[in-house]
């Protein structure tokens, strides 16, 4: 079945223009790096500043509180005003947020961590909305943005953990690489042109509604699992096992690193990602129950594969369904629902007084397995008669 085009082309740069896309993609690496550099330092903040478990987990979640409104605002803004200016402004804000976190560590002002993390989310959200659409139109590949974000997730956390373990002034020096990376990424992206030109939408209202229903039915329900998987791997598990700083940093690298390798050639099917998430969460439940750190790393690998499979399906399917003049806002919707999964560690912490963490993880694994079964059933349904 071939869908009819619903809009006139809006990209000013040919899909084969890979060089500008490669230059601009580094801003997505900076976005992913900024998110995970703080995750790797959660244990250090508990130990050095005496922050409670709920406070540290709350600071982790504040990132999402800033990110979601930024996604919802930046997506439509990039569709109206252009991808390039929104993405570059978001990158500048992303670097500023890291400077705030550095200041909080340098002067011991822990109150600076709250606005720092909030602005990290705002900058990263705007980058994901505008940058994903910009890079897709520059390179012709809906996967490239996700690959660079995953690379940032993988390297940012590990680098921050290693620096904090062995470098002086760890709560300051751990953030230096992101400042340098952000400046370099901005310099590279300046040479990439704008891609978006307003176009008059074509096609019937029925065609728009049909693609919208498919997006809401097949993409958005999967989206929360994208970040449920990695946050279990590098937040919930290390916290439950009380692992050291280096092992925590290793987990923050293993999960998105495996996702990066998986996403390069991942199949476009939601079932595979959900099955991997279910298997990884079940393994995590056993690791949490036994205190087995090698098994926890194995769980991180499987959860990373689930993350990569789910992310690739989501970005690829969104790009296939979205009308070109609404690509940024549809991409923003996908990222918005995906990032709801980052609240998973906080929800598990809140529910911890009801039952044990291994039991909660087992319940999450069963939910993912049930969703995988439903997705397989949905994919097998006949499509005849569903095209307007």
PDB file of N, CA and C in Angstrom, residues 331-386:
ATOM      1  N   UNK A 331       7.629  15.252  15.178  1.00  0.00           N
ATOM      2  CA  UNK A 331       8.822  14.730  15.837  1.00  0.00           C
ATOM      3  C   UNK A 331       8.842  15.139  17.300  1.00  0.00           C
ATOM      4  N   UNK A 332       8.443  16.390  17.568  1.00  0.00           N
ATOM      5  CA  UNK A 332       8.388  16.864  18.950  1.00  0.00           C
ATOM      6  C   UNK A 332       7.389  16.060  19.765  1.00  0.00           C
ATOM      7  N   UNK A 333       6.255  15.705  19.175  1.00  0.00           N
ATOM      8  CA  UNK A 333       5.266  14.893  19.898  1.00  0.00           C
ATOM      9  C   UNK A 333       5.838  13.520  20.241  1.00  0.00           C
ATOM     10  N   UNK A 334       6.537  12.931  19.289  1.00  0.00           N
ATOM     11  CA  UNK A 334       7.149  11.629  19.576  1.00  0.00           C
ATOM     12  C   UNK A 334       8.143  11.735  20.729  1.00  0.00           C
ATOM     13  N   UNK A 335       9.051  12.727  20.671  1.00  0.00           N
ATOM     14  CA  UNK A 335      10.041  12.889  21.730  1.00  0.00           C
ATOM     15  C   UNK A 335       9.361  13.198  23.062  1.00  0.00           C
ATOM     16  N   UNK A 336       8.290  13.988  23.038  1.00  0.00           N
ATOM     17  CA  UNK A 336       7.592  14.348  24.272  1.00  0.00           C
ATOM     18  C   UNK A 336       7.059  13.108  24.984  1.00  0.00           C
ATOM     19  N   UNK A 337       6.364  12.264  24.255  1.00  0.00           N
ATOM     20  CA  UNK A 337       5.817  11.053  24.868  1.00  0.00           C
ATOM     21  C   UNK A 337       6.945  10.096  25.252  1.00  0.00           C
ATOM     22  N   UNK A 338       8.007  10.053  24.440  1.00  0.00           N
ATOM     23  CA  UNK A 338       9.145   9.190  24.765  1.00  0.00           C
ATOM     24  C   UNK A 338       9.764   9.580  26.103  1.00  0.00           C
ATOM     25  N   UNK A 339       9.920  10.876  26.322  1.00  0.00           N
ATOM     26  CA  UNK A 339      10.588  11.327  27.541  1.00  0.00           C
ATOM     27  C   UNK A 339       9.736  11.158  28.790  1.00  0.00           C
ATOM     28  N   UNK A 340       8.454  10.879  28.643  1.00  0.00           N
ATOM     29  CA  UNK A 340       7.670  10.529  29.821  1.00  0.00           C
ATOM     30  C   UNK A 340       8.242   9.288  30.496  1.00  0.00           C
ATOM     31  N   UNK A 341       8.894   8.446  29.705  1.00  0.00           N
ATOM     32  CA  UNK A 341       9.518   7.251  30.272  1.00  0.00           C
ATOM     33  C   UNK A 341      10.636   7.552  31.246  1.00  0.00           C
ATOM     34  N   UNK A 342      11.194   8.768  31.199  1.00  0.00           N
ATOM     35  CA  UNK A 342      12.272   9.110  32.123  1.00  0.00           C
ATOM     36  C   UNK A 342      11.774   9.334  33.542  1.00  0.00           C
ATOM     37  N   UNK A 343      10.459   9.429  33.719  1.00  0.00           N
ATOM     38  CA  UNK A 343       9.912   9.504  35.063  1.00  0.00           C
ATOM     39  C   UNK A 343       9.864   8.135  35.736  1.00  0.00           C
ATOM     40  N   UNK A 344      10.198   7.080  35.011  1.00  0.00           N
ATOM     41  CA  UNK A 344      10.094   5.726  35.560  1.00  0.00           C
ATOM     42  C   UNK A 344      10.855   5.549  36.872  1.00  0.00           C
ATOM     43  N   UNK A 345      12.141   5.965  36.971  1.00  0.00           N
ATOM     44  CA  UNK A 345      12.833   5.781  38.258  1.00  0.00           C
ATOM     45  C   UNK A 345      12.147   6.496  39.410  1.00  0.00           C
ATOM     46  N   UNK A 346      11.594   7.684  39.140  1.00  0.00           N
ATOM     47  CA  UNK A 346      10.921   8.436  40.200  1.00  0.00           C
ATOM     48  C   UNK A 346       9.648   7.716  40.632  1.00  0.00           C
ATOM     49  N   UNK A 347       8.893   7.194  39.664  1.00  0.00           N
ATOM     50  CA  UNK A 347       7.667   6.450  39.993  1.00  0.00           C
ATOM     51  C   UNK A 347       8.010   5.194  40.790  1.00  0.00           C
ATOM     52  N   UNK A 348       9.065   4.493  40.375  1.00  0.00           N
ATOM     53  CA  UNK A 348       9.464   3.287  41.107  1.00  0.00           C
ATOM     54  C   UNK A 348       9.901   3.629  42.528  1.00  0.00           C
ATOM     55  N   UNK A 349      10.561   4.786  42.704  1.00  0.00           N
ATOM     56  CA  UNK A 349      10.957   5.213  44.046  1.00  0.00           C
ATOM     57  C   UNK A 349       9.733   5.499  44.906  1.00  0.00           C
ATOM     58  N   UNK A 350       8.740   6.179  44.321  1.00  0.00           N
ATOM     59  CA  UNK A 350       7.529   6.490  45.071  1.00  0.00           C
ATOM     60  C   UNK A 350       6.757   5.236  45.465  1.00  0.00           C
ATOM     61  N   UNK A 351       6.788   4.222  44.591  1.00  0.00           N
ATOM     62  CA  UNK A 351       6.066   2.980  44.870  1.00  0.00           C
ATOM     63  C   UNK A 351       6.871   2.011  45.727  1.00  0.00           C
ATOM     64  N   UNK A 352       8.095   2.402  46.051  1.00  0.00           N
ATOM     65  CA  UNK A 352       8.970   1.501  46.791  1.00  0.00           C
ATOM     66  C   UNK A 352       8.470   1.139  48.170  1.00  0.00           C
ATOM     67  N   UNK A 353       7.598   1.963  48.757  1.00  0.00           N
ATOM     68  CA  UNK A 353       7.073   1.636  50.088  1.00  0.00           C
ATOM     69  C   UNK A 353       5.969   0.592  50.029  1.00  0.00           C
ATOM     70  N   UNK A 354       5.483   0.301  48.821  1.00  0.00           N
ATOM     71  CA  UNK A 354       4.415  -0.687  48.666  1.00  0.00           C
ATOM     72  C   UNK A 354       4.962  -2.094  48.482  1.00  0.00           C
ATOM     73  N   UNK A 355       6.057  -2.203  47.773  1.00  0.00           N
ATOM     74  CA  UNK A 355       6.656  -3.513  47.512  1.00  0.00           C
ATOM     75  C   UNK A 355       8.127  -3.311  47.167  1.00  0.00           C
ATOM     76  N   UNK A 356       8.813  -4.391  46.843  1.00  0.00           N
ATOM     77  CA  UNK A 356      10.250  -4.305  46.580  1.00  0.00           C
ATOM     78  C   UNK A 356      10.520  -3.864  45.142  1.00  0.00           C
ATOM     79  N   UNK A 357      11.721  -3.346  44.929  1.00  0.00           N
ATOM     80  CA  UNK A 357      12.115  -2.938  43.574  1.00  0.00           C
ATOM     81  C   UNK A 357      12.096  -4.112  42.599  1.00  0.00           C
ATOM     82  N   UNK A 358      12.610  -5.298  42.952  1.00  0.00           N
ATOM     83  CA  UNK A 358      12.527  -6.425  42.014  1.00  0.00           C
ATOM     84  C   UNK A 358      11.093  -6.743  41.599  1.00  0.00           C
ATOM     85  N   UNK A 359      10.146  -6.643  42.527  1.00  0.00           N
ATOM     86  CA  UNK A 359       8.745  -6.910  42.180  1.00  0.00           C
ATOM     87  C   UNK A 359       8.216  -5.853  41.219  1.00  0.00           C
ATOM     88  N   UNK A 360       8.569  -4.600  41.452  1.00  0.00           N
ATOM     89  CA  UNK A 360       8.132  -3.530  40.557  1.00  0.00           C
ATOM     90  C   UNK A 360       8.721  -3.715  39.161  1.00  0.00           C
ATOM     91  N   UNK A 361       9.997  -4.085  39.096  1.00  0.00           N
ATOM     92  CA  UNK A 361      10.626  -4.312  37.789  1.00  0.00           C
ATOM     93  C   UNK A 361       9.982  -5.494  37.074  1.00  0.00           C
ATOM     94  N   UNK A 362       9.616  -6.519  37.808  1.00  0.00           N
ATOM     95  CA  UNK A 362       8.927  -7.661  37.194  1.00  0.00           C
ATOM     96  C   UNK A 362       7.589  -7.230  36.612  1.00  0.00           C
ATOM     97  N   UNK A 363       6.888  -6.344  37.311  1.00  0.00           N
ATOM     98  CA  UNK A 363       5.611  -5.840  36.803  1.00  0.00           C
ATOM     99  C   UNK A 363       5.812  -5.031  35.518  1.00  0.00           C
ATOM    100  N   UNK A 364       6.870  -4.221  35.479  1.00  0.00           N
ATOM    101  CA  UNK A 364       7.172  -3.450  34.267  1.00  0.00           C
ATOM    102  C   UNK A 364       7.485  -4.389  33.102  1.00  0.00           C
ATOM    103  N   UNK A 365       8.214  -5.468  33.379  1.00  0.00           N
ATOM    104  CA  UNK A 365       8.534  -6.440  32.333  1.00  0.00           C
ATOM    105  C   UNK A 365       7.267  -7.082  31.777  1.00  0.00           C
ATOM    106  N   UNK A 366       6.331  -7.396  32.636  1.00  0.00           N
ATOM    107  CA  UNK A 366       5.069  -7.987  32.178  1.00  0.00           C
ATOM    108  C   UNK A 366       4.267  -6.994  31.331  1.00  0.00           C
ATOM    109  N   UNK A 367       4.287  -5.709  31.707  1.00  0.00           N
ATOM    110  CA  UNK A 367       3.601  -4.696  30.908  1.00  0.00           C
ATOM    111  C   UNK A 367       4.216  -4.593  29.510  1.00  0.00           C
ATOM    112  N   UNK A 368       5.544  -4.608  29.445  1.00  0.00           N
ATOM    113  CA  UNK A 368       6.209  -4.533  28.139  1.00  0.00           C
ATOM    114  C   UNK A 368       5.891  -5.758  27.290  1.00  0.00           C
ATOM    115  N   UNK A 369       5.829  -6.932  27.934  1.00  0.00           N
ATOM    116  CA  UNK A 369       5.510  -8.157  27.213  1.00  0.00           C
ATOM    117  C   UNK A 369       4.078  -8.115  26.688  1.00  0.00           C
ATOM    118  N   UNK A 370       3.162  -7.623  27.503  1.00  0.00           N
ATOM    119  CA  UNK A 370       1.772  -7.513  27.058  1.00  0.00           C
ATOM    120  C   UNK A 370       1.646  -6.527  25.894  1.00  0.00           C
ATOM    121  N   UNK A 371       2.374  -5.424  25.970  1.00  0.00           N
ATOM    122  CA  UNK A 371       2.341  -4.446  24.883  1.00  0.00           C
ATOM    123  C   UNK A 371       2.931  -5.042  23.609  1.00  0.00           C
ATOM    124  N   UNK A 372       3.979  -5.852  23.738  1.00  0.00           N
ATOM    125  CA  UNK A 372       4.565  -6.503  22.568  1.00  0.00           C
ATOM    126  C   UNK A 372       3.550  -7.419  21.897  1.00  0.00           C
ATOM    127  N   UNK A 373       2.794  -8.162  22.711  1.00  0.00           N
ATOM    128  CA  UNK A 373       1.766  -9.024  22.140  1.00  0.00           C
ATOM    129  C   UNK A 373       0.694  -8.238  21.427  1.00  0.00           C
ATOM    130  N   UNK A 374       0.281  -7.113  22.006  1.00  0.00           N
ATOM    131  CA  UNK A 374      -0.730  -6.283  21.363  1.00  0.00           C
ATOM    132  C   UNK A 374      -0.198  -5.678  20.067  1.00  0.00           C
ATOM    133  N   UNK A 375       1.062  -5.224  20.087  1.00  0.00           N
ATOM    134  CA  UNK A 375       1.659  -4.644  18.880  1.00  0.00           C
ATOM    135  C   UNK A 375       1.753  -5.679  17.761  1.00  0.00           C
ATOM    136  N   UNK A 376       2.081  -6.930  18.110  1.00  0.00           N
ATOM    137  CA  UNK A 376       2.140  -7.987  17.098  1.00  0.00           C
ATOM    138  C   UNK A 376       0.760  -8.268  16.529  1.00  0.00           C
ATOM    139  N   UNK A 377      -0.247  -8.285  17.390  1.00  0.00           N
ATOM    140  CA  UNK A 377      -1.616  -8.484  16.929  1.00  0.00           C
ATOM    141  C   UNK A 377      -2.048  -7.343  16.010  1.00  0.00           C
ATOM    142  N   UNK A 378      -1.717  -6.115  16.424  1.00  0.00           N
ATOM    143  CA  UNK A 378      -2.095  -4.935  15.643  1.00  0.00           C
ATOM    144  C   UNK A 378      -1.416  -4.937  14.277  1.00  0.00           C
ATOM    145  N   UNK A 379      -0.143  -5.342  14.246  1.00  0.00           N
ATOM    146  CA  UNK A 379       0.579  -5.379  12.978  1.00  0.00           C
ATOM    147  C   UNK A 379       0.034  -6.441  12.040  1.00  0.00           C
ATOM    148  N   UNK A 380      -0.554  -7.498  12.607  1.00  0.00           N
ATOM    149  CA  UNK A 380      -1.079  -8.581  11.783  1.00  0.00           C
ATOM    150  C   UNK A 380      -2.499  -8.362  11.294  1.00  0.00           C
ATOM    151  N   UNK A 381      -3.124  -7.292  11.756  1.00  0.00           N
ATOM    152  CA  UNK A 381      -4.498  -7.031  11.307  1.00  0.00           C
ATOM    153  C   UNK A 381      -4.512  -6.660   9.839  1.00  0.00           C
ATOM    154  N   UNK A 382      -5.552  -7.052   9.098  1.00  0.00           N
ATOM    155  CA  UNK A 382      -5.631  -6.688   7.687  1.00  0.00           C
ATOM    156  C   UNK A 382      -5.764  -5.196   7.519  1.00  0.00           C
ATOM    157  N   UNK A 383      -5.094  -4.651   6.511  1.00  0.00           N
ATOM    158  CA  UNK A 383      -5.093  -3.202   6.275  1.00  0.00           C
ATOM    159  C   UNK A 383      -6.098  -2.797   5.198  1.00  0.00           C
ATOM    160  N   UNK A 384      -6.758  -3.744   4.586  1.00  0.00           N
ATOM    161  CA  UNK A 384      -7.676  -3.421   3.511  1.00  0.00           C
ATOM    162  C   UNK A 384      -8.813  -2.543   4.037  1.00  0.00           C
ATOM    163  N   UNK A 385      -9.071  -1.512   3.284  1.00  0.00           N
ATOM    164  CA  UNK A 385     -10.167  -0.641   3.625  1.00  0.00           C
ATOM    165  C   UNK A 385      -9.821   0.458   4.602  1.00  0.00           C
ATOM    166  N   UNK A 386      -8.568   0.509   5.048  1.00  0.00           N
ATOM    167  CA  UNK A 386      -8.221   1.531   6.024  1.00  0.00           C
ATOM    168  C   UNK A 386      -7.603   2.752   5.374  1.00  0.00           C
TER     169      UNK A 386
END
